[in-house]
PDB file of C-alpha atoms and ligand atoms in Angstrom:
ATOM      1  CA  UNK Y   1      20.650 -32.051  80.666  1.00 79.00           C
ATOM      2  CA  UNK Y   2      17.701 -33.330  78.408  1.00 94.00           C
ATOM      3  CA  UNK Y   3      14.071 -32.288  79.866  1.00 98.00           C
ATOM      4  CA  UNK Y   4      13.253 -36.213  81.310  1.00 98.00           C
ATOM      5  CA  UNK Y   5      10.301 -37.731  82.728  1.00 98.00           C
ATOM      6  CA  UNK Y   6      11.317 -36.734  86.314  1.00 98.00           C
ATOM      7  CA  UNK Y   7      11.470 -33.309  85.848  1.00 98.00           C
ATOM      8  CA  UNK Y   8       8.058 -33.329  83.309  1.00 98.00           C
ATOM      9  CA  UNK Y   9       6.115 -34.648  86.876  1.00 98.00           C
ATOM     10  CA  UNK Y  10       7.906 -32.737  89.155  1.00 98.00           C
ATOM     11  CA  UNK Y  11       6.689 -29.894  87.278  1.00 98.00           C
ATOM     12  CA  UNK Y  12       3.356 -30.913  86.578  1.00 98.00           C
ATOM     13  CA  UNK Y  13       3.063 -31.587  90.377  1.00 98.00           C
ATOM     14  CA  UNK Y  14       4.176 -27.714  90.793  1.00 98.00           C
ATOM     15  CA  UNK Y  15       1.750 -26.413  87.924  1.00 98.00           C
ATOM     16  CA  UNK Y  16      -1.641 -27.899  89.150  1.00 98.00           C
ATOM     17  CA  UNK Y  17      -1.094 -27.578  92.607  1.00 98.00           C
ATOM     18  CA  UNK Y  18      -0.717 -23.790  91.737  1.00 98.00           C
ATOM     19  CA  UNK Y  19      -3.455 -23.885  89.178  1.00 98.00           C
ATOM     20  CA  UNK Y  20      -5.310 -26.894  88.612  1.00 97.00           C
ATOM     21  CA  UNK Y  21      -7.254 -24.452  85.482  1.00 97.00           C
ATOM     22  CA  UNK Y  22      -6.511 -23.811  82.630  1.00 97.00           C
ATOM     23  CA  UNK Y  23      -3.327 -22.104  83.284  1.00 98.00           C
ATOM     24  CA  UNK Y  24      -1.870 -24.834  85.147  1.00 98.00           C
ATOM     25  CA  UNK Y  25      -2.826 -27.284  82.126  1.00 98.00           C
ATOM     26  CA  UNK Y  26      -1.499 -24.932  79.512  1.00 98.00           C
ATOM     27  CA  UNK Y  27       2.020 -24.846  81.804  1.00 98.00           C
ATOM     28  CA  UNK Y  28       1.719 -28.992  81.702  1.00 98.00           C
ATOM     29  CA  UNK Y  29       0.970 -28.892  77.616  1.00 98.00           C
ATOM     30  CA  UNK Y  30       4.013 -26.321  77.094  1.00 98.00           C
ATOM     31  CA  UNK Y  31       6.157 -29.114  79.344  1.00 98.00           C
ATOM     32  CA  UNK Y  32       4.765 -32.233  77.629  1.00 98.00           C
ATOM     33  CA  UNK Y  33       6.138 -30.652  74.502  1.00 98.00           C
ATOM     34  CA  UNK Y  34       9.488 -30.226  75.826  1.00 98.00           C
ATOM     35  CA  UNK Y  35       9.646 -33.655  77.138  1.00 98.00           C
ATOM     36  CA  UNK Y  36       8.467 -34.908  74.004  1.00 98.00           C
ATOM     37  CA  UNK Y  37      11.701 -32.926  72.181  1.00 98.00           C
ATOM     38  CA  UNK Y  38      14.277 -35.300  74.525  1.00 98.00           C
ATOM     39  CA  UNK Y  39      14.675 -38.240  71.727  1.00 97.00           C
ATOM     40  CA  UNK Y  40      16.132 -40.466  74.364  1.00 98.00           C
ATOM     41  CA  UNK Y  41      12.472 -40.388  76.553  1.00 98.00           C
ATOM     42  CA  UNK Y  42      10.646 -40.870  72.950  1.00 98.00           C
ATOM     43  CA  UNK Y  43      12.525 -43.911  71.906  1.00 98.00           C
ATOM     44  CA  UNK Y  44      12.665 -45.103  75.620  1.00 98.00           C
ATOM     45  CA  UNK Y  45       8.863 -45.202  76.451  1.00 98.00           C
ATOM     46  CA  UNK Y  46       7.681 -44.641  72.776  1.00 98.00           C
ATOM     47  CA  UNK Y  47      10.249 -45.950  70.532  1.00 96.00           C
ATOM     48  CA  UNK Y  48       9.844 -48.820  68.014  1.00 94.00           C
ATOM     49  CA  UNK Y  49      11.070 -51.512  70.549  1.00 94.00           C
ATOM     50  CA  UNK Y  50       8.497 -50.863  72.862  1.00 96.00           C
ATOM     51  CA  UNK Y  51       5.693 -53.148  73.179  1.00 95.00           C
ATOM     52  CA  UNK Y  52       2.575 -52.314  71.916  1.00 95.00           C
ATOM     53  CA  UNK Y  53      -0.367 -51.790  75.055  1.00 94.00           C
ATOM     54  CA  UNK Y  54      -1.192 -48.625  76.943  1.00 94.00           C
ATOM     55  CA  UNK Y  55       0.742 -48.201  79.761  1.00 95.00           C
ATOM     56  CA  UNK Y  56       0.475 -45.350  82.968  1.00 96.00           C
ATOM     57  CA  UNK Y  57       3.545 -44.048  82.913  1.00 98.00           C
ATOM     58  CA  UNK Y  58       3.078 -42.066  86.259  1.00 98.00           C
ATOM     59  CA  UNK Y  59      -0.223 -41.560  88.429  1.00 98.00           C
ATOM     60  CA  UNK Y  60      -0.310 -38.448  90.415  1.00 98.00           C
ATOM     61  CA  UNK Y  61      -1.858 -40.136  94.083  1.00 96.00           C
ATOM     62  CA  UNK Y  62      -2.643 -36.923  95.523  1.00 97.00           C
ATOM     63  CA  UNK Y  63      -3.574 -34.133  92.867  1.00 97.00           C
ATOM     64  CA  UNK Y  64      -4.556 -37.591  90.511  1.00 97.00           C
ATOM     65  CA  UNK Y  65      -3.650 -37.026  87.032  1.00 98.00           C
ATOM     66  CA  UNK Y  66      -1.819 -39.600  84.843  1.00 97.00           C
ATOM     67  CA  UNK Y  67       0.615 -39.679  82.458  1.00 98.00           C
ATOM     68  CA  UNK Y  68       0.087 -42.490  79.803  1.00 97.00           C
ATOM     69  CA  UNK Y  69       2.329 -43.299  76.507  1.00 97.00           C
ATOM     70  CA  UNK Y  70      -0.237 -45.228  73.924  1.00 97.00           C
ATOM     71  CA  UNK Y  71       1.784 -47.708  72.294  1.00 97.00           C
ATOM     72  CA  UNK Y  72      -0.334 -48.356  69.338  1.00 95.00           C
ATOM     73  CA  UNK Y  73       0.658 -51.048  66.289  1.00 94.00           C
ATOM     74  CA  UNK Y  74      -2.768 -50.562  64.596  1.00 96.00           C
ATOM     75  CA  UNK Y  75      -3.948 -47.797  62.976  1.00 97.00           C
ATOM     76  CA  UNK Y  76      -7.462 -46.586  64.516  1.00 96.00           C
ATOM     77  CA  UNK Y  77     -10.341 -43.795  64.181  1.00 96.00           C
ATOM     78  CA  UNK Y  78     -12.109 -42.979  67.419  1.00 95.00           C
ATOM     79  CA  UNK Y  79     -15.591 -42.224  67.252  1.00 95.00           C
ATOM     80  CA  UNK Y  80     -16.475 -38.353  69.042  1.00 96.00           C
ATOM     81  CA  UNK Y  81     -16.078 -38.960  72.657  1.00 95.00           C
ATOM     82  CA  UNK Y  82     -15.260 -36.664  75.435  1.00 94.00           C
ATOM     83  CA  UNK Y  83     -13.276 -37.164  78.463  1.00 93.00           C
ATOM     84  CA  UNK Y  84     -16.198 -36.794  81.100  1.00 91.00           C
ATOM     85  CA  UNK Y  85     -15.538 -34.206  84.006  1.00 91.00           C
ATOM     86  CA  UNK Y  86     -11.562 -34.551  83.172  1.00 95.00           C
ATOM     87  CA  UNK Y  87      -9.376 -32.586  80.862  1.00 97.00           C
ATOM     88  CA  UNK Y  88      -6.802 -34.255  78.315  1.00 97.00           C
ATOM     89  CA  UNK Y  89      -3.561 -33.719  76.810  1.00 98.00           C
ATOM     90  CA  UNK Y  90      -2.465 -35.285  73.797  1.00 98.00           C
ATOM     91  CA  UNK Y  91       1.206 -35.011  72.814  1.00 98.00           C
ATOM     92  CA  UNK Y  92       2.481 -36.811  69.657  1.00 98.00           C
ATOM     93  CA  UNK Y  93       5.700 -39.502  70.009  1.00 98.00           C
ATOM     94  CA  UNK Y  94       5.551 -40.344  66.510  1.00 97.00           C
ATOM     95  CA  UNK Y  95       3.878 -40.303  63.032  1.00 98.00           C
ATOM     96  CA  UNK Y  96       0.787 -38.134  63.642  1.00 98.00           C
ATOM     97  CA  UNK Y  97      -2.938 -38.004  65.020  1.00 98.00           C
ATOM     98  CA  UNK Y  98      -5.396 -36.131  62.654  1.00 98.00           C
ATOM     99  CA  UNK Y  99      -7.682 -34.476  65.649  1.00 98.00           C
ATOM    100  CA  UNK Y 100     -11.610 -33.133  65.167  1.00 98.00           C
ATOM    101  CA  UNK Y 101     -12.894 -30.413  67.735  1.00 98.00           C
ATOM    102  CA  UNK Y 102     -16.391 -31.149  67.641  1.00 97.00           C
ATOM    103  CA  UNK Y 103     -19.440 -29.044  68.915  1.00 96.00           C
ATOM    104  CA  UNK Y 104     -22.627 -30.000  69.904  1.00 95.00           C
ATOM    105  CA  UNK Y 105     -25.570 -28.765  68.020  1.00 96.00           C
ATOM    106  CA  UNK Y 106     -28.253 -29.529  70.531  1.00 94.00           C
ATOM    107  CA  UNK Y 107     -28.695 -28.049  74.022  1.00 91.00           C
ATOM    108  CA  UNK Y 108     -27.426 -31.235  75.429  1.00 87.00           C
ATOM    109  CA  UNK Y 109     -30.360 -31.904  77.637  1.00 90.00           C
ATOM    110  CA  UNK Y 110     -31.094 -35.363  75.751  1.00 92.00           C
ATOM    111  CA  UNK Y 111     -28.907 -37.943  77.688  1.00 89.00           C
ATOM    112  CA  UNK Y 112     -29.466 -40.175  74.918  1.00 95.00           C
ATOM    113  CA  UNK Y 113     -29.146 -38.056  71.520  1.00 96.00           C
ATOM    114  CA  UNK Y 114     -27.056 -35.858  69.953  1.00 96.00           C
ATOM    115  CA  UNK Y 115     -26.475 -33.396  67.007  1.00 96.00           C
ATOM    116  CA  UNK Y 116     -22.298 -32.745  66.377  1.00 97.00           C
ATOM    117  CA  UNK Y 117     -20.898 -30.318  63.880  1.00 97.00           C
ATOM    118  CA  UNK Y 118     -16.770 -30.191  63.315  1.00 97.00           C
ATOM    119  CA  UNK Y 119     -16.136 -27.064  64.967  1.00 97.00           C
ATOM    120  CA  UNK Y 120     -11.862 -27.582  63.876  1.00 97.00           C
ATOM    121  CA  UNK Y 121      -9.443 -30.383  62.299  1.00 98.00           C
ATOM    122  CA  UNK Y 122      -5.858 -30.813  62.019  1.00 98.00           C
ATOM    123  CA  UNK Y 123      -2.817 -32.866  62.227  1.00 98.00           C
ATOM    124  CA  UNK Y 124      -0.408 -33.478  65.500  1.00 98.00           C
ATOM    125  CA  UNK Y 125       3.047 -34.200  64.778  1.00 98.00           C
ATOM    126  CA  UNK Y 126       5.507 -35.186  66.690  1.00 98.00           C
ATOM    127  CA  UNK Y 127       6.776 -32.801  69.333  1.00 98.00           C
ATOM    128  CA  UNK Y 128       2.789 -30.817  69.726  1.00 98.00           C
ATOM    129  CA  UNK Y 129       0.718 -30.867  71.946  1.00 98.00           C
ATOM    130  CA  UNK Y 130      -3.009 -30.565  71.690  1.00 98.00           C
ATOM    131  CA  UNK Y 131      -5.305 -29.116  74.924  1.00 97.00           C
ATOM    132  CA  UNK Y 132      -8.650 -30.790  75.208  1.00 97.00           C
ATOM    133  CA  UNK Y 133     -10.796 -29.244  78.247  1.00 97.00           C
ATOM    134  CA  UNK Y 134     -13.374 -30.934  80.375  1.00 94.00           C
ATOM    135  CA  UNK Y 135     -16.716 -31.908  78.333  1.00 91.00           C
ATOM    136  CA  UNK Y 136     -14.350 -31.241  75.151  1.00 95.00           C
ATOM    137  CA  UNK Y 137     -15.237 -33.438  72.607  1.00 96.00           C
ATOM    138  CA  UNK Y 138     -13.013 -34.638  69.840  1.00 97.00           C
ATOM    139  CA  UNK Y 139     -12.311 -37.384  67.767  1.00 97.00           C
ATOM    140  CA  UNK Y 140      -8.893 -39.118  66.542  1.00 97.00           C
ATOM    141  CA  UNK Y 141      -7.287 -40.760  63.411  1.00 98.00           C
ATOM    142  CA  UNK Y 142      -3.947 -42.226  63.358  1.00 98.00           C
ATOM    143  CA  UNK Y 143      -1.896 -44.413  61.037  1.00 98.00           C
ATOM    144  CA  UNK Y 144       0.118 -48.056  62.344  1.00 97.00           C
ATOM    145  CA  UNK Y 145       2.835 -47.059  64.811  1.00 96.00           C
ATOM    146  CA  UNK Y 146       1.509 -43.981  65.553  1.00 97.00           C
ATOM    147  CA  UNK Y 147       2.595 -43.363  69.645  1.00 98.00           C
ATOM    148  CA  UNK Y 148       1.236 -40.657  72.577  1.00 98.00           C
ATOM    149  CA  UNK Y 149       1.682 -39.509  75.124  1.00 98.00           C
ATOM    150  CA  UNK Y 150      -1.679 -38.575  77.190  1.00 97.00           C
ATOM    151  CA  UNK Y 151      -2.150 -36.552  80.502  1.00 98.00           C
ATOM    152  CA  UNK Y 152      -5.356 -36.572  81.959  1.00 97.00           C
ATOM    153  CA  UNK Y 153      -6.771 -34.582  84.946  1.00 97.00           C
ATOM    154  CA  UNK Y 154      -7.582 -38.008  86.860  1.00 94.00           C
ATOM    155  CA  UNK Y 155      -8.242 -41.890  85.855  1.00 92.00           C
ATOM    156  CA  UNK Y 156     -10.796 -41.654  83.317  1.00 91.00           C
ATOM    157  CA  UNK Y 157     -11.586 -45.195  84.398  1.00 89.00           C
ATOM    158  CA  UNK Y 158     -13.373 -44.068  87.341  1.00 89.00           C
ATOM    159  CA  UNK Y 159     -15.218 -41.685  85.555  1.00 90.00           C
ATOM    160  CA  UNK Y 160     -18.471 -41.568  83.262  1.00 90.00           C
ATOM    161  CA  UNK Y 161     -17.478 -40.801  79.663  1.00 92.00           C
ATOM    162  CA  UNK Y 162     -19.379 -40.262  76.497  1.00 93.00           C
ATOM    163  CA  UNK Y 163     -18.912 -41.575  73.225  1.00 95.00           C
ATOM    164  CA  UNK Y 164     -20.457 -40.438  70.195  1.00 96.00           C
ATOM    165  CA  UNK Y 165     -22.550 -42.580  66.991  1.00 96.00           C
ATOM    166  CA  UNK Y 166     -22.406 -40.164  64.448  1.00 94.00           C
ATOM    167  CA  UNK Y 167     -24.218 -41.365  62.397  1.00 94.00           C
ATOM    168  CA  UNK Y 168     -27.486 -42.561  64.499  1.00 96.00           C
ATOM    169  CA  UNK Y 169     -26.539 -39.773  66.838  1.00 95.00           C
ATOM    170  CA  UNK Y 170     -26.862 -42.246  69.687  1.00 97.00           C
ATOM    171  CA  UNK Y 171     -25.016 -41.220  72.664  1.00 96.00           C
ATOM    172  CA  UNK Y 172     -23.476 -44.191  74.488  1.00 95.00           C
ATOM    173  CA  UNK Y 173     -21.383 -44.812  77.470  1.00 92.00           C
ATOM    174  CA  UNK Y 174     -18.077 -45.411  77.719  1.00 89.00           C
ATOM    175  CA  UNK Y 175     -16.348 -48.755  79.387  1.00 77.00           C
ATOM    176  CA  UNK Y 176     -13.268 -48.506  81.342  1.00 71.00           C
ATOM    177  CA  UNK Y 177      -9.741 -48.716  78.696  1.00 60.00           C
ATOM    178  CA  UNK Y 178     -11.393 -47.645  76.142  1.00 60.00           C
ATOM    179  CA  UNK Y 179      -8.220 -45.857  75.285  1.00 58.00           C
ATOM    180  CA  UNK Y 180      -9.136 -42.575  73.851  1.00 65.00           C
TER     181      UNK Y 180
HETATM  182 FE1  FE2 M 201      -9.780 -38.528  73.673  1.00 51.39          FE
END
C-alpha cells in the first residue's frame, strides 16, 4: 500500500515523541518525502483541482506540530524570515521553490537591524524535502501553481517571527498567516 497521510502522522507522532531534535525532524523530512512520492495524496490535497488557500492538514494537539499543504495560484518571493523558536519542513507537491539559506552578519543583538549574507541557494522539486531549524532563516521563490507541503514544530501563529527588509535591513515582525 501507498505511504498515505495516516501513516506520515502516525509516524511523525512516533519520531518526535522519541526525539523531538534534530533526529526526530530528519526521520519526519525522510517521511514527508515518501508521502510526497504517493501521487494519489499529491493530486488529492495538492493536485490542480484543489482550491487555492492554505489549509492545516493535521495539528498534532499534544506534541503540537502541523502539517499544512500551501495551495498557491500566484507565484510569490518571500522576503528572509525565520520561523521564530519553531523548526520547518518544506516538501515540494509540484513545480519547484528556489530556497536561500541566509546568515546573519551581525551579532544579532540589534532587535531592530540586521546585516544577511546568502550562506546557500537551490531549487526543491517535487518529491524533496528541505530541513529548516529553529532561528533558520531563509527565503522562497516559486512560480504560479507551485504547491507544499509544510511541517512545523508548533503553530507559528502563536509565535513571534521575524521577517527580513533586505534592503533597509529593517527587521520587522511577523503577523499571524503570513504563510511562509
Ligand atoms: Fe519559511
Amino acid at each position: 500500500m501507498a505511504y498515505d497521510l495516516d501513516q506520515f502522522v502516525a509516524d511523525c507522532r512516533a519520531s518526535l515523541a522519541r526525539d523531538p531534535g534534530p533526529a526526530g525532524r530528519e526521520e519526519v523530512r525522510k517521511n514527508l518525502e515518501r508521502l510526497l512520492a504517493n501521487q494519489h495524496f499529491v493530486q488529492t490535497y495538492c493536485g490542480p483541482d484543489v482550491p487555492r488557500g492554505l489549509k492545516v492538514l493535521y495539528e498534532d494537539t499534544e506534541l503540537g506540530f502541523q502539517i499544512l499543504a500551501h495551495i498557491n495560484d500566484k507565484a510569490r518571493k518571500s522576503p528572509p524570515h525565520d520561523h521564530g523558536a519553531s523548526w520547518a519542513i518544506y516538501g515540494q507537491a509540484s513545480h519547484y521553490t528556489d530556497m536561500i539559506e541566509w546568515e546573519r552578519l551581525d551579532d544579532g543583538s540589534d532587535p531592530d537591524n540586521a546585516k544577511l549574507k546568502p550562506a546557500k541557494s537551490y531549487r526543491l522539486l517535487p518529491g524533496h524535502a528541505g530541513m529548516y531549524q529553529d532561528g533558520k532563516i531563509h527565503s522562497i521563490d516559486y512560480p504560479d501553481n507551485a504547491r507544499f507541503v509544510r511541517v512545523t514544530g508548533t503553530n507559528l501563529d502563536n509565535i513571534n517571527r521575524v521577517r527580513f527588509d533586505l534592503a533597509s535591513g529593517k527587521v520587522h515582525q511577523m503577523t499571524p498567516q503570513q504563510a511562509t
